[in-house]
XYZ file of C-alpha atoms in Angstrom:
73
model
C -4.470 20.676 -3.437
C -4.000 17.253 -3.137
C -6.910 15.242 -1.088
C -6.726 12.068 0.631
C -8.888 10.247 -1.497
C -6.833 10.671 -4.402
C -3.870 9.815 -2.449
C -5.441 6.861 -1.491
C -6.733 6.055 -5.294
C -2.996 6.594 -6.205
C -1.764 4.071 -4.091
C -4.373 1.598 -4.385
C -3.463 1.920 -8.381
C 0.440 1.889 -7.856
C 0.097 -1.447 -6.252
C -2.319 -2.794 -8.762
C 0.220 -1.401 -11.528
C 3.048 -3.044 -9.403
C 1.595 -6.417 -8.863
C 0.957 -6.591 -12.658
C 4.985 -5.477 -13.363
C 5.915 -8.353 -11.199
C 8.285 -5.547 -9.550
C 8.350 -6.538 -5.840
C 10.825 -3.778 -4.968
C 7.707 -1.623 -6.069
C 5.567 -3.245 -3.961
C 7.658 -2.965 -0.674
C 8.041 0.438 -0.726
C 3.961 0.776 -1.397
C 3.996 -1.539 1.689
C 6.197 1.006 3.296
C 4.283 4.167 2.159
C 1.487 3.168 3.123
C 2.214 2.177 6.442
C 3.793 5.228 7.056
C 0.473 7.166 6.217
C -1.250 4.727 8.574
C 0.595 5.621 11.960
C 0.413 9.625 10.826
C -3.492 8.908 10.562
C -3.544 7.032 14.068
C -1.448 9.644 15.409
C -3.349 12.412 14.437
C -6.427 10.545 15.703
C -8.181 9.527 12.212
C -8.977 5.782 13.122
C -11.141 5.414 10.720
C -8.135 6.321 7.626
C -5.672 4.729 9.854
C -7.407 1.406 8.476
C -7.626 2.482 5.007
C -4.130 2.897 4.958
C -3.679 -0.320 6.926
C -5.418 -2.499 4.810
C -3.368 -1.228 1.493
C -0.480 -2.141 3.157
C -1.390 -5.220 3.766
C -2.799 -5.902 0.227
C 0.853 -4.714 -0.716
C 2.184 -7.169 1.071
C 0.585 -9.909 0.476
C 0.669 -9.188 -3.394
C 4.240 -8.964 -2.929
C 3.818 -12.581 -1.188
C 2.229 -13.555 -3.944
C 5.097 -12.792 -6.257
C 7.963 -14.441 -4.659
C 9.527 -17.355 -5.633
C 8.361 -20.645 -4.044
C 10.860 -21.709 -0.993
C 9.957 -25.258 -1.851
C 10.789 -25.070 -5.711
């Protein structure tokens, strides 16, 4: 069985993998994933993972942020 720690470890290394592929397709969907996971935690009442999930998305996204092409350039 799968536990949420190693989902979590997963993830974390997906987007680590992703941000070093330069693939920001890759990283949206982590973005995506993971914010899914966060409102089934918050639903189900797990505040506490709700955030863990929370913050990866948001270290998705802003690695995907990172990535993009400068609108100035």
């Amino acid at each position: 069985m799968v536990t949420i720690e190693e989902i979590l470890e997963y993830l974390e290394r997906r987007i680590a993998e992703h941000h070093l592929a330069g693939d920001r397709l890759a990283l949206k969907r982590d973005q995506d994933v993971a914010g899914f996971l966060t409102v089934v935690a918050r639903d189900l009442g797990d505040k506490h993972l709700a955030l863990r999930f929370q913050t990866l998305a948001a270290r998705a996204a802003d690695l995907r942020e990172q990535l993009e092409p400068d609108a100035t350039s």
